[in-house]
Coordinates of C-alpha atoms and ligand atoms in Angstrom, one line a residue:
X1 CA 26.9 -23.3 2.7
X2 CA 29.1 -22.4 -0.1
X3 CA 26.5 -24.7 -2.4
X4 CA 23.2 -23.2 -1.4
X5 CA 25.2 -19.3 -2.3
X6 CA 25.5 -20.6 -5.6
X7 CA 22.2 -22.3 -5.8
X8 CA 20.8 -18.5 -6.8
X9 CA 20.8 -16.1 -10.3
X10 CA 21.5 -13.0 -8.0
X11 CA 21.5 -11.4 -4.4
X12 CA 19.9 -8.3 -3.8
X13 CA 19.0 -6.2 -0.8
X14 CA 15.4 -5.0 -0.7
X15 CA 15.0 -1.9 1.3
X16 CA 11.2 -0.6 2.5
X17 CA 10.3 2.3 4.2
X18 CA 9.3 1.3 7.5
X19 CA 5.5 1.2 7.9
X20 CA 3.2 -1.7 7.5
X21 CA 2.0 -0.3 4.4
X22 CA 5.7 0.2 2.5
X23 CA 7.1 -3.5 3.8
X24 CA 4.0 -5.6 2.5
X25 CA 4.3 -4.5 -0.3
X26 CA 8.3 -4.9 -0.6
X27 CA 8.4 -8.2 1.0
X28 CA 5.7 -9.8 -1.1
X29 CA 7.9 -8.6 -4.3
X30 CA 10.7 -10.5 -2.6
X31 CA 9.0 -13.6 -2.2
X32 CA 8.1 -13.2 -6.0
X33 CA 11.6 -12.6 -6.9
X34 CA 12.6 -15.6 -4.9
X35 CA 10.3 -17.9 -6.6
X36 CA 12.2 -17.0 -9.8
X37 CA 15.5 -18.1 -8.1
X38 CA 16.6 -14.8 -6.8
X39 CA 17.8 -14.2 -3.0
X40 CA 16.1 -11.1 -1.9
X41 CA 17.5 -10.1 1.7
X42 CA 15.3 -7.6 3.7
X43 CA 16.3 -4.8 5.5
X44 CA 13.6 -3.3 7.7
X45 CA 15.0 -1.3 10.5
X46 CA 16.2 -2.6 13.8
X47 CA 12.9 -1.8 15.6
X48 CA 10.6 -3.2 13.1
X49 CA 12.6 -6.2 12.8
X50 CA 12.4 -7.1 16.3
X51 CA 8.8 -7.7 16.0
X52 CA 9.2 -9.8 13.1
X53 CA 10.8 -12.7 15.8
X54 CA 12.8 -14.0 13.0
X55 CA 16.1 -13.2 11.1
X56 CA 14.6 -15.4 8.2
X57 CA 11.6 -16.4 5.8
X58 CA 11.4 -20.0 4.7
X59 CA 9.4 -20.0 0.9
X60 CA 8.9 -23.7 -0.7
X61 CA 9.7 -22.4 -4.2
X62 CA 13.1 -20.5 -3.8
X63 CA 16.2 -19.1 -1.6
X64 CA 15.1 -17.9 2.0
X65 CA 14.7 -14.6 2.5
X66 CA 17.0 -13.6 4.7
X67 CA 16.4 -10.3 7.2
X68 CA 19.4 -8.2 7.8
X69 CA 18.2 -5.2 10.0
X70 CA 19.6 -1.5 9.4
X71 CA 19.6 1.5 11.9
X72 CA 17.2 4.5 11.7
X73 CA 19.0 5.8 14.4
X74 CA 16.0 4.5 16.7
X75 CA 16.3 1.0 17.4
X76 CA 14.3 0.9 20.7
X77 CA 10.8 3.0 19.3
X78 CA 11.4 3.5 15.8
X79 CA 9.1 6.4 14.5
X80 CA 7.2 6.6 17.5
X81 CA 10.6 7.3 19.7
X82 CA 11.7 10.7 17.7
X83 CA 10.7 14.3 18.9
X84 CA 9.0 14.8 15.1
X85 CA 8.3 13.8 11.8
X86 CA 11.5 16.0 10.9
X87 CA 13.9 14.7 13.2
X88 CA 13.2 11.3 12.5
X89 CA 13.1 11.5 9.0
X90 CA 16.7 12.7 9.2
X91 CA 18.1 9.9 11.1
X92 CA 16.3 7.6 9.0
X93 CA 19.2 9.1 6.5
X94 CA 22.2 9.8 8.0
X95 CA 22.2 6.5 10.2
X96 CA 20.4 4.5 7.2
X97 CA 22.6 5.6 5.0
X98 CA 25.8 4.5 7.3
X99 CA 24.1 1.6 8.2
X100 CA 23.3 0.2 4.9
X101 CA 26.6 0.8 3.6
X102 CA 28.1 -1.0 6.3
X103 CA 26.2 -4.2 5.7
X104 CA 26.9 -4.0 2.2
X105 CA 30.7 -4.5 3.2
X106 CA 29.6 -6.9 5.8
X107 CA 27.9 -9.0 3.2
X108 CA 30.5 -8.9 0.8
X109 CA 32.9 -9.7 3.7
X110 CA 30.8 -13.0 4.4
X111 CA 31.2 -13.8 0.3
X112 CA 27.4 -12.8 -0.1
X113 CA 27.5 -9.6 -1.9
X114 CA 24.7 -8.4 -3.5
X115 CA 24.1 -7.5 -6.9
X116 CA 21.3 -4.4 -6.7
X117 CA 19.9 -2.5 -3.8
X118 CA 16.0 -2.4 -4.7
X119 CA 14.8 0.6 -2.5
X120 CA 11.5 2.0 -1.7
X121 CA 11.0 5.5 -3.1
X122 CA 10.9 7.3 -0.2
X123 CA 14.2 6.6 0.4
X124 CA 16.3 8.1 -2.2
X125 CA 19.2 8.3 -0.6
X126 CA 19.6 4.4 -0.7
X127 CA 20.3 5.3 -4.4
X128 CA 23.4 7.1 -3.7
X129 CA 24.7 4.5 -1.5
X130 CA 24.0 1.8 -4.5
X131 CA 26.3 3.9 -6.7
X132 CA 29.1 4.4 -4.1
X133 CA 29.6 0.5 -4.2
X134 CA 28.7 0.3 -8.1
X135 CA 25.4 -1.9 -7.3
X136 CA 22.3 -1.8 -9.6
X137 CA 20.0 1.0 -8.1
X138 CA 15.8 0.2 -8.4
X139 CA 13.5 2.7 -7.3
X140 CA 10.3 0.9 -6.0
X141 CA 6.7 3.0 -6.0
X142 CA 4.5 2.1 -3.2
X143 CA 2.1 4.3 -4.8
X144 CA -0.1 5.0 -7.9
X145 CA 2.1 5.8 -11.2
X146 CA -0.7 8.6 -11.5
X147 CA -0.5 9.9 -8.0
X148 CA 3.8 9.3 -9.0
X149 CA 3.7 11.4 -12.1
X150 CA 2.0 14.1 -10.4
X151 CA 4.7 14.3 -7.8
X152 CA 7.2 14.2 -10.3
X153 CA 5.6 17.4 -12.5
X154 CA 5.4 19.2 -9.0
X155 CA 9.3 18.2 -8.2
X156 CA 10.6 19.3 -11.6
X157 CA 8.1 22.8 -11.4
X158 CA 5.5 21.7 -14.5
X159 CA 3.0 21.9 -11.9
X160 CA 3.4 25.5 -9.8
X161 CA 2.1 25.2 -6.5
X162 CA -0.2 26.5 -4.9
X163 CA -2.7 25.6 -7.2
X164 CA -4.9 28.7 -7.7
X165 CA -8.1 28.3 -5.9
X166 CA -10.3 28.6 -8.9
X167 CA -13.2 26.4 -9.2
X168 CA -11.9 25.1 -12.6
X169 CA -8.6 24.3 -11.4
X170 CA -8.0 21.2 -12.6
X171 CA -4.5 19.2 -12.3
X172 CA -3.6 17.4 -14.9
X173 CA -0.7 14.5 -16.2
X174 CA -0.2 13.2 -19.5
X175 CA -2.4 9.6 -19.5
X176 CA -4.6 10.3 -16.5
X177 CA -8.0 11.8 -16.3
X178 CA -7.9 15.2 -15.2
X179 CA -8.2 15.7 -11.4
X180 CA -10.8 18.2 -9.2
X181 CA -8.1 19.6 -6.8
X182 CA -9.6 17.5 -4.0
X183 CA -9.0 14.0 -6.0
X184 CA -4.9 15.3 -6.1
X185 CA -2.6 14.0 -3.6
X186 CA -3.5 16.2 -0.6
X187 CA 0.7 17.3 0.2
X188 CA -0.6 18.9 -3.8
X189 CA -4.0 20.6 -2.9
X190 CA -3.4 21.5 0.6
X191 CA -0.3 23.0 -0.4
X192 CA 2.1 23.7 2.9
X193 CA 0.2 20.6 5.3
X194 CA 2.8 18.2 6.2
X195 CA 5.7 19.8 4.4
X196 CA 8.5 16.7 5.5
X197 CA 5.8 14.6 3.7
X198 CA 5.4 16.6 1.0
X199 CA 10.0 16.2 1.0
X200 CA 9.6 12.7 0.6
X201 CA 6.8 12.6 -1.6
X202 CA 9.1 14.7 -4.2
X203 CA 12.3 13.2 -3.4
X204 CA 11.4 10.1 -5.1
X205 CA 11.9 12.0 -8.2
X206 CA 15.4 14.0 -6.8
X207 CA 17.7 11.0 -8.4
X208 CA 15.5 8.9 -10.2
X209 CA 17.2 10.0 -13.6
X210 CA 20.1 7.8 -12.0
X211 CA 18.5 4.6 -11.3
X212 CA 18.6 1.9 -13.5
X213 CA 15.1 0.3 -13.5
X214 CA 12.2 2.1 -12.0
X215 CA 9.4 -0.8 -10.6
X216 CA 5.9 0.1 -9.9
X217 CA 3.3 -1.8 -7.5
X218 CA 0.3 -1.9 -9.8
X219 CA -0.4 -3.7 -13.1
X220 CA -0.1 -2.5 -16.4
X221 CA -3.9 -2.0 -17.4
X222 CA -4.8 -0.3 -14.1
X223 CA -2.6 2.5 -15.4
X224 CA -1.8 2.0 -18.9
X225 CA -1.3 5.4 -20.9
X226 CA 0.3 7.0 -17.6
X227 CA 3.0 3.9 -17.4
X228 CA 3.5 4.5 -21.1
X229 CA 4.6 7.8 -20.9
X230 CA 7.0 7.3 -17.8
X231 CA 8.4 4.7 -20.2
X232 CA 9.6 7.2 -22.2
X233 CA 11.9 8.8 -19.3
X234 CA 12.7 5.6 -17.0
X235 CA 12.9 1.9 -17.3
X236 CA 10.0 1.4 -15.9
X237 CA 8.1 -1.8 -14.9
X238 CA 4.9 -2.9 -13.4
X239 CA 5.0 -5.8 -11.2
X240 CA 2.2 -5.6 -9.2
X241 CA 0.0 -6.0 -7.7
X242 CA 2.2 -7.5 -4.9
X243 CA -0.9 -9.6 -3.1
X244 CA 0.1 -13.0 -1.6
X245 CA -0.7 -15.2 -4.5
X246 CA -3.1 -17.6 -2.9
X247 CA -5.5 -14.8 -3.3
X248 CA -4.9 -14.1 -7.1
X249 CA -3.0 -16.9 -9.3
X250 CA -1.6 -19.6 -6.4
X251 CA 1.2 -20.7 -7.8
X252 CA 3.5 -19.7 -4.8
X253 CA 3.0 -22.4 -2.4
X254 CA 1.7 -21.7 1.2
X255 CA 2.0 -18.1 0.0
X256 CA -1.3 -16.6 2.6
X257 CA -0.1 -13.7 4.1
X258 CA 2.4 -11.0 3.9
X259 CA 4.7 -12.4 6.3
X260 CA 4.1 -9.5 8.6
X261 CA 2.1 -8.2 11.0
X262 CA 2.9 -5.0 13.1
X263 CA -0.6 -5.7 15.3
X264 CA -1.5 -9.1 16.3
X265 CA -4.9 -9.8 14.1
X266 CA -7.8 -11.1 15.7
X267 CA -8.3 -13.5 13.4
X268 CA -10.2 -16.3 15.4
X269 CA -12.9 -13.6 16.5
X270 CA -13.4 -12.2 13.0
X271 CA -13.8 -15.7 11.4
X272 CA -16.0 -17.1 13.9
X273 CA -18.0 -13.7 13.5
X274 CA -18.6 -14.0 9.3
X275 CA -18.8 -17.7 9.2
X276 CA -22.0 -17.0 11.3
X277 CA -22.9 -13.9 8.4
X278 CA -25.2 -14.8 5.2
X279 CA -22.8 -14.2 2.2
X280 CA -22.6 -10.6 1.0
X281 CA -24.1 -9.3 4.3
X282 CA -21.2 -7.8 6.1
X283 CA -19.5 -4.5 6.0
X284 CA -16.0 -4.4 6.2
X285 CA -14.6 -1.0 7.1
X286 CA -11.0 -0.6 8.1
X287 CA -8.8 2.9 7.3
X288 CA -5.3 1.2 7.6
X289 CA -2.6 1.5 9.7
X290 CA -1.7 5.2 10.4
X291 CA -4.9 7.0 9.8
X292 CA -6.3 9.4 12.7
X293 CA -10.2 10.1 12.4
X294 CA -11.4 12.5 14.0
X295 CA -14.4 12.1 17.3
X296 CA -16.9 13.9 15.3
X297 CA -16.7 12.0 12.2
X298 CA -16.6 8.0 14.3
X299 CA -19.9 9.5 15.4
X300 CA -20.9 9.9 11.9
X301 CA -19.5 6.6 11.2
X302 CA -21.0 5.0 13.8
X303 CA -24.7 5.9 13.2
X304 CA -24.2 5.6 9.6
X305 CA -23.5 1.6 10.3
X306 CA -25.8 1.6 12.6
X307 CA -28.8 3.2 11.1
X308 CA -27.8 1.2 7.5
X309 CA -29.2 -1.9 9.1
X310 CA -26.6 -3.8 7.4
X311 CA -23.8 -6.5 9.6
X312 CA -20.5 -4.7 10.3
X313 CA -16.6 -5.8 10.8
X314 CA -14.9 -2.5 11.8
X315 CA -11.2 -2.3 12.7
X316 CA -10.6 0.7 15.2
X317 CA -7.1 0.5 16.0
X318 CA -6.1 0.7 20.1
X319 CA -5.3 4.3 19.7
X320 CA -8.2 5.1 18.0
X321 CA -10.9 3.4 20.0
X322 CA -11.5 6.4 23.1
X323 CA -13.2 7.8 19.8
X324 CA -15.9 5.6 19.2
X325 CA -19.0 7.2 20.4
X326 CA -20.1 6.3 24.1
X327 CA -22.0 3.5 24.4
X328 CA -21.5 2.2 21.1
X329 CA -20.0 -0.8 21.6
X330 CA -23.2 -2.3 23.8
X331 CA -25.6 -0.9 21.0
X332 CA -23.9 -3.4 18.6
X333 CA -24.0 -6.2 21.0
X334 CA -26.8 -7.8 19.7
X335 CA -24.6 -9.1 17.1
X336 CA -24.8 -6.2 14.5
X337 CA -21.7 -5.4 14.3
X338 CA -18.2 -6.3 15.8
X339 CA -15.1 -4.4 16.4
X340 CA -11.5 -5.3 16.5
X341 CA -8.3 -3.6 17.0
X342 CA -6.8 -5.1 13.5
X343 CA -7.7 -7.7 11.5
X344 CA -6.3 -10.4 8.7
X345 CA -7.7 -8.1 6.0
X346 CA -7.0 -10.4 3.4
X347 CA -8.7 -13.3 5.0
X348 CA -11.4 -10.8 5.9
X349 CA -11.9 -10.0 2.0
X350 CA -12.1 -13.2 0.9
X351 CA -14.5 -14.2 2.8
X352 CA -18.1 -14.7 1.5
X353 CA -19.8 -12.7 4.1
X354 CA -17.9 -9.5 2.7
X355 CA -20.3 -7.4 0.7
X356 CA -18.3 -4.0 0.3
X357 CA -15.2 -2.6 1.8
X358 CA -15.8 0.5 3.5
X359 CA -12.1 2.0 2.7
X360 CA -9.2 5.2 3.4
X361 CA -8.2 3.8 -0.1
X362 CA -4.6 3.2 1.0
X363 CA -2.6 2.2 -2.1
X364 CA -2.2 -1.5 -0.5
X365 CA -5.8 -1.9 0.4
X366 CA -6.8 -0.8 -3.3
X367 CA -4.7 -3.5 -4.7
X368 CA -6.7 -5.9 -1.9
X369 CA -10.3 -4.5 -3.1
X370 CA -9.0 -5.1 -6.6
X371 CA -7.4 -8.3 -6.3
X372 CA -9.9 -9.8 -4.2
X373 CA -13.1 -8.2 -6.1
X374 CA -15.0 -6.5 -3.1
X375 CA -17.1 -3.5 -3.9
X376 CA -15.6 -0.1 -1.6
X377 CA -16.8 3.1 -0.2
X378 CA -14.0 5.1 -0.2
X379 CA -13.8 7.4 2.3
X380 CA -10.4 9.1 2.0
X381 CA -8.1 10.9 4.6
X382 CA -4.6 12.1 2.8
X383 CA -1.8 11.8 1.1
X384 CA -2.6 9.9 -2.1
X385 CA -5.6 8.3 -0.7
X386 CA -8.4 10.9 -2.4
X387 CA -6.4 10.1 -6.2
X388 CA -7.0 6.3 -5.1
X389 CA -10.4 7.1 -4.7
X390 CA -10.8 8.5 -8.1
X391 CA -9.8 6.1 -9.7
X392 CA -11.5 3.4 -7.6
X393 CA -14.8 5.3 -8.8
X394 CA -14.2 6.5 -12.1
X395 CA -11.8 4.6 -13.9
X396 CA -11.9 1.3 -12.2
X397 CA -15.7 1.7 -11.7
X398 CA -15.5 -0.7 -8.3
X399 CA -17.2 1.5 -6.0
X400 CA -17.7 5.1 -5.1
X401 CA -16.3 7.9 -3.2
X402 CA -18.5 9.2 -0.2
X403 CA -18.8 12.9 -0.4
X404 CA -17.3 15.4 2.5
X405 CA -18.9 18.7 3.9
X406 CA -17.6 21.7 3.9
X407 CA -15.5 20.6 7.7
X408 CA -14.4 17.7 5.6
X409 CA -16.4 15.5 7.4
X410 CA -18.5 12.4 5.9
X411 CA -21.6 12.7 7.6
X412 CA -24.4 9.9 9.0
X413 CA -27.0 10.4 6.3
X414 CA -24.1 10.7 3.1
X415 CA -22.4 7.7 4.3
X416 CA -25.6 5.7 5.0
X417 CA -26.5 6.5 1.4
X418 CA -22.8 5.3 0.1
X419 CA -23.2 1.7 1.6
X420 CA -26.9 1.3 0.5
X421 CA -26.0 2.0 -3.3
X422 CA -23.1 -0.3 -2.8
X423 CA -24.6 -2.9 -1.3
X424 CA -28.0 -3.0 -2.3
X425 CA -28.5 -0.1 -4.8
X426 CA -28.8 0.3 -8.8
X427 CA -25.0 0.6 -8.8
X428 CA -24.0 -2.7 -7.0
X429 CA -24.9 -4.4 -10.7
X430 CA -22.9 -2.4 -12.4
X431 CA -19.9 -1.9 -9.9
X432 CA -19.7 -6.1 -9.4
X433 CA -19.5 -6.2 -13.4
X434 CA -16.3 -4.1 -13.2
X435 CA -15.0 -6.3 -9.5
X436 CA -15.0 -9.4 -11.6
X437 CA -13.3 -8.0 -14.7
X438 CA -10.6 -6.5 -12.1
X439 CA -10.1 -9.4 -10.5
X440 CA -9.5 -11.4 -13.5
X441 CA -7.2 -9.1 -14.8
X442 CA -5.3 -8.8 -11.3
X443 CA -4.8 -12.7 -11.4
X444 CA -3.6 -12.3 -15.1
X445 CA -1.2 -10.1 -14.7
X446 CA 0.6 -12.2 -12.1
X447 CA 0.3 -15.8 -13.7
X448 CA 2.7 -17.0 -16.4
X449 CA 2.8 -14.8 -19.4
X450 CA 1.2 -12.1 -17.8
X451 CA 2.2 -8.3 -17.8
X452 CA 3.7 -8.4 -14.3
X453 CA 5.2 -12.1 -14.6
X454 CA 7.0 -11.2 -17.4
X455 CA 8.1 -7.7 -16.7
X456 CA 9.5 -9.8 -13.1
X457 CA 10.8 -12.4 -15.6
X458 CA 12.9 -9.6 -17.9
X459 CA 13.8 -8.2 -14.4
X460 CA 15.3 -11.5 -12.9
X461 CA 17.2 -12.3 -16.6
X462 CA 18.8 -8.5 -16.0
X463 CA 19.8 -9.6 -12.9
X464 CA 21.2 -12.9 -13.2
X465 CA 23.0 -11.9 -16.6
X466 CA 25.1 -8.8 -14.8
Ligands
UDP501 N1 -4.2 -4.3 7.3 C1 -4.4 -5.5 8.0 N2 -5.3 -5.5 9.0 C2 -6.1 -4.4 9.3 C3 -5.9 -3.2 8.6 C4 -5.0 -3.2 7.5 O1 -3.7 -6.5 7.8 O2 -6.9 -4.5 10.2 C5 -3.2 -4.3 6.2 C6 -3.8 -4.2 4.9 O3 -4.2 -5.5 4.4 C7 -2.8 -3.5 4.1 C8 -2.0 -2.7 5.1 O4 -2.4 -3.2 6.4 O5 -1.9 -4.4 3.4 C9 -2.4 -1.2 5.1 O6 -1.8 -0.6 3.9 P1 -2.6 0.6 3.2 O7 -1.7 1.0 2.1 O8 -4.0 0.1 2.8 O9 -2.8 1.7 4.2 P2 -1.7 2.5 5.2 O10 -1.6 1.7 6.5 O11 -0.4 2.5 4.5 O12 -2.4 3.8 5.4

């Protein structure tokens, strides 16, 4: 016992918000921090951690990582168990808080104590906690650095809000390309929707001049200039992108999958389905894990898919299905298309079927699309989502953005128009160019000597030298 303690350069609590989309990316890290002799213990909540069936994760190249559960004051239902956004925000606090503090002491108690609390951003808080037991505080960004910086301008009031409903408004952060109001975070252009969002959106930036390295989920030439001027304020890293590495450099052995799913994947169903797809013929289209679409715009959806004439893999998760329009599932019987309530998306994405990646542009599904080089349709719903898309377009040139009406709906014909450029138009030569240099650079960044290994690398020597 006492041996394999001091087989490790450090111990360190890692801390994500819990959703599927903040713990893949969080637990990924700590699998990368592990395979450079660091032992990363989790801390999901009580809840999520009971559908993870295991208090801990075997790697081949480094300590386990072990799960230590804290309380969000909801052990039973988690999120779905408070009265509102608001209320449960709160007890994710003041019992996380408590909580976390307590298995600090507990851990110390066991001769175990960790070294630095490595927190998710939307959970500042965890910051002050770090300090009260004099641990190394890191801020980890789930999200964009540009989507981040604009958060921060809006937090410390170099942004006013609301943004004036001129045409020309245009939003704006040193290093980024200057942003239509509707390519903004949405908590920014729909000023006042979701306000407890748009609390933890800024509240990342309420301490952050206190914590003592700042890490950020993408790599360095995704974001360059914007990184480079956060530089100048934090100690700021990029590590990502935090994709399982058999999918980018494979040098972490057995290293597949996240490690967690929230939804059982159909994953025999889907394979079996593309294996019997030519290559490039199928469209993926998935919007993530907390996305609600509305009836009207499935319809849309639906014909679009339909109508495109092109093979489809859609994921419509349980409590989204009573949307899909009526008899739509025996219209794609003849083999079409096939739905599922969730999916292996990285498997999916790998496979050769995949031609384009119809896409909410969640940050983690970006970094997939990236990583993995599939062409996307973006088709945005909130919070940092229509930024994402942006960039996917514009900057990263991987895909486009399908255009909304004036209900903010993506209708039939526009959408049937998105996939056809994408997957058969002028573009696709152009946007395939730009999926294989992305890919390449994805995979760079993460094998030896790249911008994200060694910015992990100078991370790890921090930690094992304090
Ligand atoms: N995902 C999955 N199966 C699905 C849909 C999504 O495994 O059928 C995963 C996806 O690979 C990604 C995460 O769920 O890692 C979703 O995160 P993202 O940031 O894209 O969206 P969010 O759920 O946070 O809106």
């Amino acid at each position: 016992m006492e041996d394999t303690k001091k087989a490790h350069k450090a111990h360190v609590l890692v801390l994500p918000y819990p959703a599927q989309g903040h713990i893949n990316p969080m637990l990924q890290f700590s699998k990368r921090l592990s395979s450079k002799g660091i032992k990363p213990t989790l801390s999901p909540t009580i809840y999520i951690s009971k559908s993870m069936q295991t208090t801990t994760i075997p790697t081949h190249y480094g300590p386990p990582i072990q799960i230590r559960p804290i309380s969000d004051g909801y052990d039973d239902g988690g999120y779905n168990q408070a009265e509102s956004t608001a209320v449960y925000l709160d007890s994710l606090r003041t019992n996380g808080s408590v909580s976390l503090a307590h298995l600090i002491k507990k851990l110390h108690e066991e001769g175990d104590s960790v070294k630095a609390i490595i927190y998710d951003g939307f959970l500042p808080w965890a910051l002050d906690v770090a300090k009260q037991f004099g641990l190394v505080g890191v801020v980890f960004f789930t999200q964009a650095c540009t989507v981040n910086s604009i958060y921060y301008h809006v937090q410390r009031g170099l942004i006013q809000l609301p943004l004036s409903g001129h045409d020309s408004t245009k939003v704006s952060v040193p290093g980024a390309p200057e942003l239509h109001p509707w390519e903004a975070p949405s908590f920014v252009h729909s000023y006042g929707s979701y306000p407890f969002w748009f609390d933890v959106v800024l509240g990342q930036f309420s301490n952050i001049d206190q914590a003592d390295w700042v890490l950020c989920n993408i790599f360095y030439d995704m974001e360059k200039e914007v990184v480079d001027w956060m530089a100048k304020m934090w100690k700021i890293r990029t590590i990502g992108p935090t994709v399982p590495s058999y999918y980018l450099e494979n040098r972490l052995e057995d290293n597949k999958d996240y490690g967690l799913q929230l939804v059982k994947p159909n994953t025999t169903i889907c394979k079996n389905w593309l294996d019997s797809k030519p290559r490039d013929s199928v469209i993926y289209i998935a919007f993530g894990s907390a996305a609600k679409l509305s009836e009207q715009q499935f319809e849309e959806l639906g014909r679009g898919l339909i109508n495109s004439h092109h093979n489809f893999l859609w994921v419509v998760r349980d409590s989204e299905q009573a949307k899909l329009p009526k008899g739509f599932l025996d219209e794609i019987l003849s083999g079409q298309g096939l739905v599922v309530e969730w999916a292996s998306q990285l498997e999916v994405l790998a496979h050769e079927a995949i031609g384009c990646f119809v896409t909410h542009c969640g940050f983690n599904s970006v970094l997939e699309a990236l990583s993995l080089g599939v062409p996307v349709v973006g088709i945005p719903q909130w919070t940092d989502q229509g930024t994402n898309a942006k960039f996917l377009e514009d900057v990263w040139g991987v895909g486009i953005r399908a255009k909304v009406d004036d209900d903010g709906i993506v209708r039939e014909k526009q959408f049937e128009k998105c996939i056809r450029e994408v997957m058969e138009g002028e573009r696709r030569e152009e946007i395939t160019k730009n999926v294989v240099k992305w890919k390449k650079l994805a995979k760079e960044a993460v094998d030896e000597g790249g911008s994200s290994d060694k910015n992990i690398d100078e991370f790890v020597a921090f930690l094992g030298g304090c």
